[in-house]
Short mmCIF file of C-alpha atoms in Angstrom, two decimals:
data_model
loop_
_atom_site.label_atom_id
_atom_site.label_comp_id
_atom_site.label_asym_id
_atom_site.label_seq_id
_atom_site.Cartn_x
_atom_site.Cartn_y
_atom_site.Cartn_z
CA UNK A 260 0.10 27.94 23.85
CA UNK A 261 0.38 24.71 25.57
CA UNK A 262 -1.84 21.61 24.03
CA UNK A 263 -3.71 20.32 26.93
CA UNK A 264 -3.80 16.71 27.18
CA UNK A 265 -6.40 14.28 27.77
CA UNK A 266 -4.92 10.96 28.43
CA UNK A 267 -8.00 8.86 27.15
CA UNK A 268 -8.17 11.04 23.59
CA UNK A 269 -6.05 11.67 20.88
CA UNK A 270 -4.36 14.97 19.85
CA UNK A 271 -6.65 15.61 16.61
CA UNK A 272 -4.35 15.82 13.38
CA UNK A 273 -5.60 18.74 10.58
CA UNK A 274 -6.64 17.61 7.51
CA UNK A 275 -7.53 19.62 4.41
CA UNK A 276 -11.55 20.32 4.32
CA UNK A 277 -13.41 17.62 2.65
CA UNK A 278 -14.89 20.91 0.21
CA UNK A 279 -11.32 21.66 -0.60
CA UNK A 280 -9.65 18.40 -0.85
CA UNK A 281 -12.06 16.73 -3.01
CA UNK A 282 -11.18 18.95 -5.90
CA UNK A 283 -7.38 18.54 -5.69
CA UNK A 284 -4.88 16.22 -5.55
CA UNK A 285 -2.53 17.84 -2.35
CA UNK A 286 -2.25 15.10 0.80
CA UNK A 287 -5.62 15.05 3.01
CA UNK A 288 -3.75 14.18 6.20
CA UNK A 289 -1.63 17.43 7.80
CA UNK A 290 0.04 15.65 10.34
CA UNK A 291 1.23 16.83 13.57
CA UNK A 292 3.61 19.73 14.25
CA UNK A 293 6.49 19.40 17.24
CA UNK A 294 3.87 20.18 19.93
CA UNK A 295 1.22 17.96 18.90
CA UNK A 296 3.69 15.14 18.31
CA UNK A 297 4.75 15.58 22.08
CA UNK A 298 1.72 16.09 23.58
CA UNK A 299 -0.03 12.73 21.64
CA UNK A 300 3.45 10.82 22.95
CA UNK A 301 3.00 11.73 26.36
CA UNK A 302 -0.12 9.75 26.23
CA UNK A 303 1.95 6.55 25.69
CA UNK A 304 2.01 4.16 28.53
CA UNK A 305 5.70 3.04 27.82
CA UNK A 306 4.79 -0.24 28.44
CA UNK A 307 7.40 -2.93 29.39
CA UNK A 308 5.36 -6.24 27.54
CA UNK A 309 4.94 -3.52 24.60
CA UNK A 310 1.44 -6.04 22.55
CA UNK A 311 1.98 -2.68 19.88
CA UNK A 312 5.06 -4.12 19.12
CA UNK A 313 3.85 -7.60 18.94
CA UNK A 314 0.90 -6.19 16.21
CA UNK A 315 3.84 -4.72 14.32
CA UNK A 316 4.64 -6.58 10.79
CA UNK A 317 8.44 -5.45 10.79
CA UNK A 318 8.28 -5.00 15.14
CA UNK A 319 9.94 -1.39 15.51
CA UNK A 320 10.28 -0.70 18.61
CA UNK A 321 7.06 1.56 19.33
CA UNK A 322 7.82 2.68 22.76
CA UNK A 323 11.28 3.91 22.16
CA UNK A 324 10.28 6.01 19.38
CA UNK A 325 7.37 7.43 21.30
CA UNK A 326 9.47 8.05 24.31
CA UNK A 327 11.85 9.92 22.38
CA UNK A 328 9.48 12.28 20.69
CA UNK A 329 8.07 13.02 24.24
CA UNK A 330 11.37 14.14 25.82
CA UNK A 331 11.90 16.28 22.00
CA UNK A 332 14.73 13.65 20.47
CA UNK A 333 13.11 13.80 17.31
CA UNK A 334 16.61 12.62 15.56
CA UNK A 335 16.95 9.58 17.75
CA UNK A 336 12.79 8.88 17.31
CA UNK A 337 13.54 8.59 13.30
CA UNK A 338 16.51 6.59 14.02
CA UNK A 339 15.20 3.91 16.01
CA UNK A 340 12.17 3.57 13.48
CA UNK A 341 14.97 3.49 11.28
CA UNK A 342 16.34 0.49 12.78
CA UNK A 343 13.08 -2.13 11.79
CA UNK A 344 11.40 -0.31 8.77
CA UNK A 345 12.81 1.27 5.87
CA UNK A 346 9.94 3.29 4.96
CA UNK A 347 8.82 4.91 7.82
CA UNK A 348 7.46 7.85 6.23
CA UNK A 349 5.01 5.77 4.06
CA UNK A 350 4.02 3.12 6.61
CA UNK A 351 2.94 6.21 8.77
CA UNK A 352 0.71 6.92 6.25
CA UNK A 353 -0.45 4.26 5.08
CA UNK A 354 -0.56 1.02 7.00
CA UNK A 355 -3.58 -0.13 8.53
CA UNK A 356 -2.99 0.75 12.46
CA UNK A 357 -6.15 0.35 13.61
CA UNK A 358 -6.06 -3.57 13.37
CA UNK A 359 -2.08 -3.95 13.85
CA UNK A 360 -0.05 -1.62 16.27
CA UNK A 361 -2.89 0.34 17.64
CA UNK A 362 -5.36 -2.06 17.28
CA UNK A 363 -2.87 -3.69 20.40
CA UNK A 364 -2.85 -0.65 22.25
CA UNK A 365 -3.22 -0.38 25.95
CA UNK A 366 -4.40 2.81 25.86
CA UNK A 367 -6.94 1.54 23.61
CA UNK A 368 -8.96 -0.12 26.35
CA UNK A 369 -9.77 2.33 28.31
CA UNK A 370 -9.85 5.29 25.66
CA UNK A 371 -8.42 5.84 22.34
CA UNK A 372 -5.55 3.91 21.29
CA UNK A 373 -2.16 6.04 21.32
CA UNK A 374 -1.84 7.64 17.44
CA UNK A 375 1.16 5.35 16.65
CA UNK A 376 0.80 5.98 12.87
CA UNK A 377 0.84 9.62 12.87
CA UNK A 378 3.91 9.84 15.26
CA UNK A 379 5.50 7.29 13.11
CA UNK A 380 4.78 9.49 10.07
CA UNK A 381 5.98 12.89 12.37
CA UNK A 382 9.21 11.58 12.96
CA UNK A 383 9.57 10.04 9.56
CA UNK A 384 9.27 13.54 7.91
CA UNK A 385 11.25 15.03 10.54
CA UNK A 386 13.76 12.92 9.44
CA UNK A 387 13.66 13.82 5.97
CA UNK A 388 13.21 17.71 6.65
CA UNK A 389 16.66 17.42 8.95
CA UNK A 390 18.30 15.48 6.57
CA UNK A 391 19.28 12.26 8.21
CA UNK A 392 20.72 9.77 6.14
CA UNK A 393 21.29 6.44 7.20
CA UNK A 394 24.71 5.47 7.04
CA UNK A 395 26.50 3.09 4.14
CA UNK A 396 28.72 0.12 5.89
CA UNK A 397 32.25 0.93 5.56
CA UNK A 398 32.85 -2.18 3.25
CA UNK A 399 30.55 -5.13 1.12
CA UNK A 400 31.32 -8.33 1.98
CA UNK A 401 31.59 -9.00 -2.01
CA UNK A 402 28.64 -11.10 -2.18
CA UNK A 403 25.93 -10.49 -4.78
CA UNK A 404 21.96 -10.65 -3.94
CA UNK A 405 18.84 -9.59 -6.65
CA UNK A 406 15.62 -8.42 -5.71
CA UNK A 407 13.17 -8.49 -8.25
CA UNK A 408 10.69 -5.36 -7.98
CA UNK A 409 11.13 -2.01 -6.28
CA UNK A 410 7.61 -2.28 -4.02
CA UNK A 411 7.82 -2.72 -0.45
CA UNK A 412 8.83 -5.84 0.10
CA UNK A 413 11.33 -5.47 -2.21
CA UNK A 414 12.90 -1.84 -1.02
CA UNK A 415 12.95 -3.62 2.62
CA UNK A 416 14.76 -6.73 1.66
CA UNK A 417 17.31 -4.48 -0.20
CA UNK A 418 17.77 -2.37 2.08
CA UNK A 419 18.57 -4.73 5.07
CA UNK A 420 20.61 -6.74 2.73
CA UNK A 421 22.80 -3.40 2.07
CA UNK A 422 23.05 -2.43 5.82
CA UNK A 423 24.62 -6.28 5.89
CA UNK A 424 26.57 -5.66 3.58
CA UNK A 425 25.30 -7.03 0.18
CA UNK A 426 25.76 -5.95 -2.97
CA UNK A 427 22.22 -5.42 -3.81
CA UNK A 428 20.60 -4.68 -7.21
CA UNK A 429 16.48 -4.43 -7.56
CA UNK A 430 14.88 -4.97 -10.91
CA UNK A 431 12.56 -3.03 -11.95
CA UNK A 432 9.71 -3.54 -14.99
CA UNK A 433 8.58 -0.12 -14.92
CA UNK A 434 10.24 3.23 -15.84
CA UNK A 435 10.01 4.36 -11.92
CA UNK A 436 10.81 2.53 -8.98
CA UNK A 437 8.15 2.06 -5.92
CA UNK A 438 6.26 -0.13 -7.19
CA UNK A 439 2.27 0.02 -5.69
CA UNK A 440 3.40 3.14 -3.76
CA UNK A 441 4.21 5.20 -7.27
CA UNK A 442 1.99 3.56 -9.35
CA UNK A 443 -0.79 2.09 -7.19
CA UNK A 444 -1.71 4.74 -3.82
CA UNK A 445 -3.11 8.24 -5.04
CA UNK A 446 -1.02 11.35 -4.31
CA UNK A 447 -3.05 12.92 -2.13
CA UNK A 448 -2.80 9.88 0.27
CA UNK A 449 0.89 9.21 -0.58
CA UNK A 450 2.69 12.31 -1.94
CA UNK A 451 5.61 10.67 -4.99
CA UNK A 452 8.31 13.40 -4.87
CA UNK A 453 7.65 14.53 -1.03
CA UNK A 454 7.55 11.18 0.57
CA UNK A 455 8.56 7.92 -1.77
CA UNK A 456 11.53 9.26 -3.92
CA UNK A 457 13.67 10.43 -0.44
CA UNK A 458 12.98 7.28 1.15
CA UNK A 459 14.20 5.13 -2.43
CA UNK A 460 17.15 7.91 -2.22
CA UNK A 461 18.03 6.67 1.33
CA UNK A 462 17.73 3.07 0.26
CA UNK A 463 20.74 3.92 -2.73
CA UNK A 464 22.50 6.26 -0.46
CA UNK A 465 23.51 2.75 1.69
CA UNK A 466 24.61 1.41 -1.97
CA UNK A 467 21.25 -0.11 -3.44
CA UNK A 468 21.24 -0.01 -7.13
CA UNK A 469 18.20 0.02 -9.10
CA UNK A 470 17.64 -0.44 -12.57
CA UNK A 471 14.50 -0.42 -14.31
CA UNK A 472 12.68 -1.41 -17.53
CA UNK A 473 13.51 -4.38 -17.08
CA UNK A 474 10.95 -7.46 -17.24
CA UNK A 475 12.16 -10.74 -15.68
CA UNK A 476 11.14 -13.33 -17.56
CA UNK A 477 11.58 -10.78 -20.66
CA UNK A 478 14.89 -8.84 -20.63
CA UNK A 479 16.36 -11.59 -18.35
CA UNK A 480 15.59 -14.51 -16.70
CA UNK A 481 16.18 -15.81 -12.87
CA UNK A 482 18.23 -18.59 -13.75
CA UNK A 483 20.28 -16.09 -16.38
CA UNK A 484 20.77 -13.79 -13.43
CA UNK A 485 22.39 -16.80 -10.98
CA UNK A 486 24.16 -18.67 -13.60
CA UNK A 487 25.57 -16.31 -15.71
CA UNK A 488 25.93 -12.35 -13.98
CA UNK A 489 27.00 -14.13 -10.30
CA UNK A 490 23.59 -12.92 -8.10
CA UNK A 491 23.76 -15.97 -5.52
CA UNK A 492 20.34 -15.25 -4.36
CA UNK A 493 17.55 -13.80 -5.55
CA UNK A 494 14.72 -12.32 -3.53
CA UNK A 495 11.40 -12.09 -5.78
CA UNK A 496 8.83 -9.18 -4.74
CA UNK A 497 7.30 -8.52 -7.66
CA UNK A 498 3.60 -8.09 -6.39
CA UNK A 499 0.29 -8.82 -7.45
CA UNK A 500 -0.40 -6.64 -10.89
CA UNK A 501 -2.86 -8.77 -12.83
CA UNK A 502 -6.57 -7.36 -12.02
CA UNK A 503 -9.64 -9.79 -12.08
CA UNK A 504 -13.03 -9.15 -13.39
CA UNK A 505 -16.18 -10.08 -12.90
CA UNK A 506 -17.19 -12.01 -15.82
CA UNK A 507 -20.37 -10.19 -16.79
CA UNK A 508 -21.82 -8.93 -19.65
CA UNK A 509 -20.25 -5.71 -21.27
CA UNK A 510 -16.94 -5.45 -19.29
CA UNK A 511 -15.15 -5.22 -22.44
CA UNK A 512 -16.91 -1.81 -23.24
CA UNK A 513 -15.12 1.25 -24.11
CA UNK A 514 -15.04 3.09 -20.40
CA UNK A 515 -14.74 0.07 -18.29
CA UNK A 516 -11.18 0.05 -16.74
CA UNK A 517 -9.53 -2.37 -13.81
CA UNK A 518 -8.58 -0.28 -10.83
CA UNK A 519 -4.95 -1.05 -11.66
CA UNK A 520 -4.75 0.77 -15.05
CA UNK A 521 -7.26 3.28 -13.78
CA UNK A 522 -4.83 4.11 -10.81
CA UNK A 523 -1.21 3.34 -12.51
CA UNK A 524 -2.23 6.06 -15.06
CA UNK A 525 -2.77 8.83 -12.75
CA UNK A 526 -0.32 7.94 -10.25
CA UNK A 527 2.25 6.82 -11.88
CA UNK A 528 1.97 8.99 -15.69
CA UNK A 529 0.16 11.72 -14.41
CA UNK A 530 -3.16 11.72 -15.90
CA UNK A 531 -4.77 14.09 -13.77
CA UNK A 532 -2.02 16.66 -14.83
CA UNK A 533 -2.92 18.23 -17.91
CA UNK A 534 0.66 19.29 -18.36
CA UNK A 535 1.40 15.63 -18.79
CA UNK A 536 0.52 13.88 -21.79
CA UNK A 537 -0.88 10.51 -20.52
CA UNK A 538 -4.85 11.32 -20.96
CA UNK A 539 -7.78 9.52 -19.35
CA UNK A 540 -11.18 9.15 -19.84
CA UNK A 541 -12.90 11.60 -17.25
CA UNK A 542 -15.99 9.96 -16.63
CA UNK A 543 -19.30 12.09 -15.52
CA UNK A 544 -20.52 9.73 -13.57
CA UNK A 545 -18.78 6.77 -12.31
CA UNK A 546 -19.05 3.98 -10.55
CA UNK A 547 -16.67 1.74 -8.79
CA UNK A 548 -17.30 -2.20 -8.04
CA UNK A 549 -15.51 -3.20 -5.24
CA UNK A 550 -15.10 -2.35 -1.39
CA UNK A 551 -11.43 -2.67 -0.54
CA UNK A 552 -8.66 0.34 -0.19
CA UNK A 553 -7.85 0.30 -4.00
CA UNK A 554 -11.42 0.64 -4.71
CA UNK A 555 -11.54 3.68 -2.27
CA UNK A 556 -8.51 5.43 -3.94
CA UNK A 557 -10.18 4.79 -7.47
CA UNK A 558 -13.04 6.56 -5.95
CA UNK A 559 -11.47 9.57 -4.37
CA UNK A 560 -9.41 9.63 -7.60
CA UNK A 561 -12.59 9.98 -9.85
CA UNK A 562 -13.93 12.31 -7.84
CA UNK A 563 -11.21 14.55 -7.86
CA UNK A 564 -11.63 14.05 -12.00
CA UNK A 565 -14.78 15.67 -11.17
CA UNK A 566 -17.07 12.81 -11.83
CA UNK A 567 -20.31 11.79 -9.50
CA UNK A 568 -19.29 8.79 -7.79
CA UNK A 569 -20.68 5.85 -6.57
CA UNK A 570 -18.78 2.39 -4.69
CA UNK A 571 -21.14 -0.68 -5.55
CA UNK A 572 -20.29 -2.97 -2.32
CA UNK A 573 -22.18 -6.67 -2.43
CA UNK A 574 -21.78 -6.54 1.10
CA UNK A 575 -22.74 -4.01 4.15
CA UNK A 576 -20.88 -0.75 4.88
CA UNK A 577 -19.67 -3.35 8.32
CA UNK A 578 -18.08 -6.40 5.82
CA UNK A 579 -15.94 -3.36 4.22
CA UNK A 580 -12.42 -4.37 3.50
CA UNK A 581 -11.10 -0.68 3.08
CA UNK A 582 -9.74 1.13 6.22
CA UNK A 583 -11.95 2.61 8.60
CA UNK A 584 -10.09 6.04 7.74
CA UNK A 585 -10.72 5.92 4.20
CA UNK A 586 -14.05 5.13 4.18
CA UNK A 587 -14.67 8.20 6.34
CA UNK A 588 -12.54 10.32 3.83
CA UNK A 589 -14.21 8.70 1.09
CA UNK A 590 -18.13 9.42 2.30
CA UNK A 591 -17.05 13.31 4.20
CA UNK A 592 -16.06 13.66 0.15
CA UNK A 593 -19.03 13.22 -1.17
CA UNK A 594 -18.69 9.35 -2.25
CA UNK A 595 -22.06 7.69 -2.89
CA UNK A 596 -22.31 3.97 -1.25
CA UNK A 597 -24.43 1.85 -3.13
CA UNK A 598 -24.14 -1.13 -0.51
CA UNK A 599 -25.72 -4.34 -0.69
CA UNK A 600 -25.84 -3.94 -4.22
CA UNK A 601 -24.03 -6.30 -7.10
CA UNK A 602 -23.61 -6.04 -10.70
CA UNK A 603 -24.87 -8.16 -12.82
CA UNK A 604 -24.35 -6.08 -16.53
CA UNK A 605 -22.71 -3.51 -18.40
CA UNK A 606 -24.84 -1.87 -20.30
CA UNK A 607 -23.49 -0.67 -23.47
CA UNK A 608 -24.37 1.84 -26.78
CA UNK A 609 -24.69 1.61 -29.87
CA UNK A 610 -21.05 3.03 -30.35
CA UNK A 611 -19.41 0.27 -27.93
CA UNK A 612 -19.30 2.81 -24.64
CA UNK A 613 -21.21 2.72 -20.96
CA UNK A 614 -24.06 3.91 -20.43
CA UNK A 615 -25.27 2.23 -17.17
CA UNK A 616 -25.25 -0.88 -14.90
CA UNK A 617 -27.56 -3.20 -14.47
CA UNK A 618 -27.47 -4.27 -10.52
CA UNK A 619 -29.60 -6.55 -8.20
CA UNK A 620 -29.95 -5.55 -4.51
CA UNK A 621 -28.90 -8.14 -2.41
CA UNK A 622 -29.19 -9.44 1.70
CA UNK A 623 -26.62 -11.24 3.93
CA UNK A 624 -27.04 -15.09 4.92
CA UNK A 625 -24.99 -17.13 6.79
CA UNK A 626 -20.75 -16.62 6.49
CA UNK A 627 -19.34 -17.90 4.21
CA UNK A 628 -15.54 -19.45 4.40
CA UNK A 629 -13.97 -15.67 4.76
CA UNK A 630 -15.68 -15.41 7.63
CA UNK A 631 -18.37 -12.66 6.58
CA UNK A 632 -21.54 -13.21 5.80
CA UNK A 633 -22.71 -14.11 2.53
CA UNK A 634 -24.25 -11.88 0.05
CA UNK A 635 -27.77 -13.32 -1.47
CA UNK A 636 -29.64 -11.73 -4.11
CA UNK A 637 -33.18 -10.74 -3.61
CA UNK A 638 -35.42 -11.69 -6.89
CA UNK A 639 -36.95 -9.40 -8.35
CA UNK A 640 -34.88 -6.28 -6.97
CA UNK A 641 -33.05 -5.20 -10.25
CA UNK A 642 -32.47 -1.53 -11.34
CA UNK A 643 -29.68 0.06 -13.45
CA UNK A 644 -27.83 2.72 -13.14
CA UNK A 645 -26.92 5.44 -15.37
CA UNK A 646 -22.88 5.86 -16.01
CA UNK A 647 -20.61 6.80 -18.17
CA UNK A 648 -16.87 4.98 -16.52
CA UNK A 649 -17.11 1.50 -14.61
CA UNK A 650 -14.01 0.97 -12.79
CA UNK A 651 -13.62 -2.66 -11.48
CA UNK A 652 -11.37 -2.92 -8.23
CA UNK A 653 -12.01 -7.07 -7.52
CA UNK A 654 -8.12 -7.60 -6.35
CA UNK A 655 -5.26 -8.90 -8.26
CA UNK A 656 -3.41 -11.49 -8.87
CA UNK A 657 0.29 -12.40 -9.26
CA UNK A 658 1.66 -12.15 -12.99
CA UNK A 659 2.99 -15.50 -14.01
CA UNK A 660 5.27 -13.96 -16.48
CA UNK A 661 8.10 -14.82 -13.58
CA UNK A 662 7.10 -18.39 -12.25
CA UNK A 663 6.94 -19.83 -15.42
CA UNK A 664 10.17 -18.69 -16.61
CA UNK A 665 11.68 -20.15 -14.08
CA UNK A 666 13.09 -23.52 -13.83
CA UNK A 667 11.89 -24.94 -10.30
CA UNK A 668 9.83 -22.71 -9.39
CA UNK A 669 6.60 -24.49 -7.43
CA UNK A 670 3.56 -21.99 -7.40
CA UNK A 671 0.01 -22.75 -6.37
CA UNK A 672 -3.76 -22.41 -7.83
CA UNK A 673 -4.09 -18.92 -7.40
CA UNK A 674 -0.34 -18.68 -9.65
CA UNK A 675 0.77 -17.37 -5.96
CA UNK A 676 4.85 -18.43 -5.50
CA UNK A 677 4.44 -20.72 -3.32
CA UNK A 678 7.07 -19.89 0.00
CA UNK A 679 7.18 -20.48 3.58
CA UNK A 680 7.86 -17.84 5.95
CA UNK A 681 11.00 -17.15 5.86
CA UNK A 682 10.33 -16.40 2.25
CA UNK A 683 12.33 -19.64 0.79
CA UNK A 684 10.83 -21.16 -2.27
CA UNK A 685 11.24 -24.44 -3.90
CA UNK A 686 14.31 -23.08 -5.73
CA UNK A 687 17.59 -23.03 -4.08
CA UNK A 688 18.43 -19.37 -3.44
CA UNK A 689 15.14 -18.06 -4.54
CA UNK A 690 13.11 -16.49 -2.17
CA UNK A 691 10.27 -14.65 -2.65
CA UNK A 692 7.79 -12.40 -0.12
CA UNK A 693 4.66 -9.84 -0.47
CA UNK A 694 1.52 -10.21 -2.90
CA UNK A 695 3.61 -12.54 -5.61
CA UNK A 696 3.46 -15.22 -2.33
CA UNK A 697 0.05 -13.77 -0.63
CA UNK A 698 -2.28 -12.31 -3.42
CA UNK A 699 -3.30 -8.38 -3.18
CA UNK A 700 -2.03 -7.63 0.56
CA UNK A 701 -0.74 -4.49 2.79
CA UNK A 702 2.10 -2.77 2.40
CA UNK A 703 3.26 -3.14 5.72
CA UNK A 704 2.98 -7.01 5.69
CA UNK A 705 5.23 -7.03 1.93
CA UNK A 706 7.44 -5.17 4.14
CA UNK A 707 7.46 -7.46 7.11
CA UNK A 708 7.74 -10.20 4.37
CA UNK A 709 11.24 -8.59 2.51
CA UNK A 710 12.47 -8.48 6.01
CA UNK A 711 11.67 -11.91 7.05
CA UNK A 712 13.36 -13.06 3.50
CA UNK A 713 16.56 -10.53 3.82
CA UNK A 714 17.43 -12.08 7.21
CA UNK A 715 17.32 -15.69 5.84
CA UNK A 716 18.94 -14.67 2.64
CA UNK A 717 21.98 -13.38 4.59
CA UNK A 718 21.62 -16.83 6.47
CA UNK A 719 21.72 -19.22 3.51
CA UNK A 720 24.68 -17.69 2.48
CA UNK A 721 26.61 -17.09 5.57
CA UNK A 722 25.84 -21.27 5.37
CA UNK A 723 27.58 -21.36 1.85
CA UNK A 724 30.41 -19.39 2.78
#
């Protein structure tokens, strides 16, 4: 049966029901099949100025891709994604549309904005299903190039380095590469085995190497890796990992974790699996200080745990950093929104564990240098609430472990590497790109950032040559 089209509204996309999803870990989003992939393309405008393009971090070429999943070319649709991102299949899940790509939209003026993200994601998977490999150059050009961390700024630099022609190896701390896709975005928004190991595999297929456990600034340092093992450039992606905290009373309580840990160990070691053995705590009743996308996967995460849970959000549900998508997920799930509400104590037993939150209830003023208003407390408005897990999703910082083994290496207040865009650093033949240069950022902007820094990478030593 034919899909009939409405040019002004999307194809819907199936989704697991919120009943069902919220007690597993399987992916939320269904994505389209051929004829709803088609049908949502025809919508496209095929625009000559292309603004989606322009609102595009690595700038694929949106209305090529579209056009070709129209006329059926699914093959050719996944290989001109191919030609700007590396990750395709985890940038159409992912990355924040809404303000980028479709946020640009023509067809966004007058209706809803073309689905750019899930026909990204269509032909991404198509790819993978059909087996299309991207194809290793014929010969290196014998030069050597590091990239420290396996996230996405990292994968993209390597892998446009290797389509060059580099010999490119990534470092890796962990026992896994992906970085903040493995270790960092819940399954059942980014599947592991499905969706990030095939696109690492297509990254080595073109001749990336990757070896991990190992900690720059530990097993090895930058300056080791130029001076003595011949890397004449190093590109350093190595994210933001370090989580921040409040400050308050009793966050050193047993059952108070950072978002990172909180996340790393079910992602990443499996937690939720009881056939693993990396426990957690599964709390009864949780809550979750914070507003942004990590504190929305912490959320769903706990929830699927089978804890009561609540986000505590200083500002309104309006100021809310997390994707408009999520949020929706998050509340059709059962998520409780404590907005306008801060913390201002952990309350803690006798036996050093959580048992509630003290919180004040707070009102908006004037903005404040972010832009957004700013959160005032009202006196007198105090009330606790009773918990068992606080999980505290503030952002994160870069690890300095890197910067300050490194001779030359200029990095600001925030311990942030300080580079300009092209990704160049103070050190000659360092670069550096993503959250270790931005703070806690998107993946799709590390990935436009790897790509800026492969490109003058190749550059500076075309220059040397």
């Amino acid at each position: 049966m034919a899909i009939t089209v409405d040019v002004l509204k999307r194809v819907p996309v199936r989704e697991q029901e919120a009943k069902v999803r919220a007690a597993n870990f399987e992916e939320v989003c269904l994505g389209y099949n051929q004829e709803e992939a088609m049908a949502e393309a025809s919508r496209c405008l095929n625009c000559k100025n292309a603004q989606c393009v322009k609102g595009c971090p690595v700038s694929i070429d949106i209305p090529a891709f579209v056009q070709e999943i129209k006329e059926g070319n699914f093959k050719e649709a996944y290989l001109k994604i191919g030609e700007s991102s590396a990750l395709p299949a985890v940038c159409g899940r992912v990355c924040p549309q809404e303000s980028q790509c479709e946020g640009k939209c023509i067809r966004g003026f007058k209706g809803e904005p073309v689905s750019i993200g899930k026909l990204e994601r269509f032909a991404a998977d198509w790819g993978r299903e059909n087996h299309v490999v991207p194809q290793k150059p014929e010969q290196t050009n014998g030069h050597k190039v590091a990239v420290i961390g396996s996230g996405p700024s990292g994968l993209t630099c390597a892998g446009d380095l290797a389509k060059l022609g580099y010999e490119v190896t990534i470092f890796e701390a962990l026992h896994k590469a992906g970085g903040v896709l493995v270790y960092g975005i819940p399954e059942f928004r980014l599947p592991k085995q499905k969706v990030v190991a095939p696109e690492i595999e297509n990254l080595i297929s073109l001749g990336v190497k990757i070896e991990t456990n190992v900690v720059i600034g530990k097993s090895v340092k930058i300056d080791e890796l130029m001076e003595e093992e011949g890397f004449e450039a190093v590109f350093i992606g190595s994210g933001a990992g370090l989580p921040m905290f409040m400050g308050i009373p009793g966050e050193s309580a047993n059952g108070v974790f950072s978002a990172n840990e909180y996340l790393t160990r079910n992602n990443l070691m499996k937690a939720f699996d009881e056939t693993y053995d990396t426990p957690i705590m599964h709390g009864k009743k949780v809550a979750v200080v914070g507003g942004g996308n990590v504190a929305m996967d912490a959320a769903r995460t706990a929830l699927r745990l089978g804890a009561e849970v609540h986000i505590v959000y200083r500002r309104s549900e309006a100021e809310l950093p997390a994707r408009v998508e999520e949020v929706h997920h998050a509340k059709e799930e059962g998520i409780i929104f404590d907005l306008l509400t801060n913390p201002t104590e952990i309350l803690v037993d006798e036996k050093g564990w959580v048992k509630g939150m003290r919180c004040i209830r707070m009102e908006l003023g004037e903005p404040d240098a972010s832009g957004r208003r700013r959160p005032i407390e009202i006196p007198g408005s105090e009330f606790e609430l009773e918990l068992d897990t606080v999980i505290m999703s503030l952002g994160t910082s870069p690890n300095p472990l890197i910067s300050s083994t490194t001779i030359g290496l200029d990095t600001n207040k925030r311990k942030c590497i300080v580079a300009d865009e092209s990704g160049k650093t103070s050190k000659e033949g360092v670069y550096a790109g993503g959250d270790a240069v931005t703070g806690a950022a998107t993946v799709i902007l590390a990935m436009g950032a790897g790509k800026a820094a492969a490109h003058a990478i190749d550059e500076f030593l075309r220059e040397k040559q």
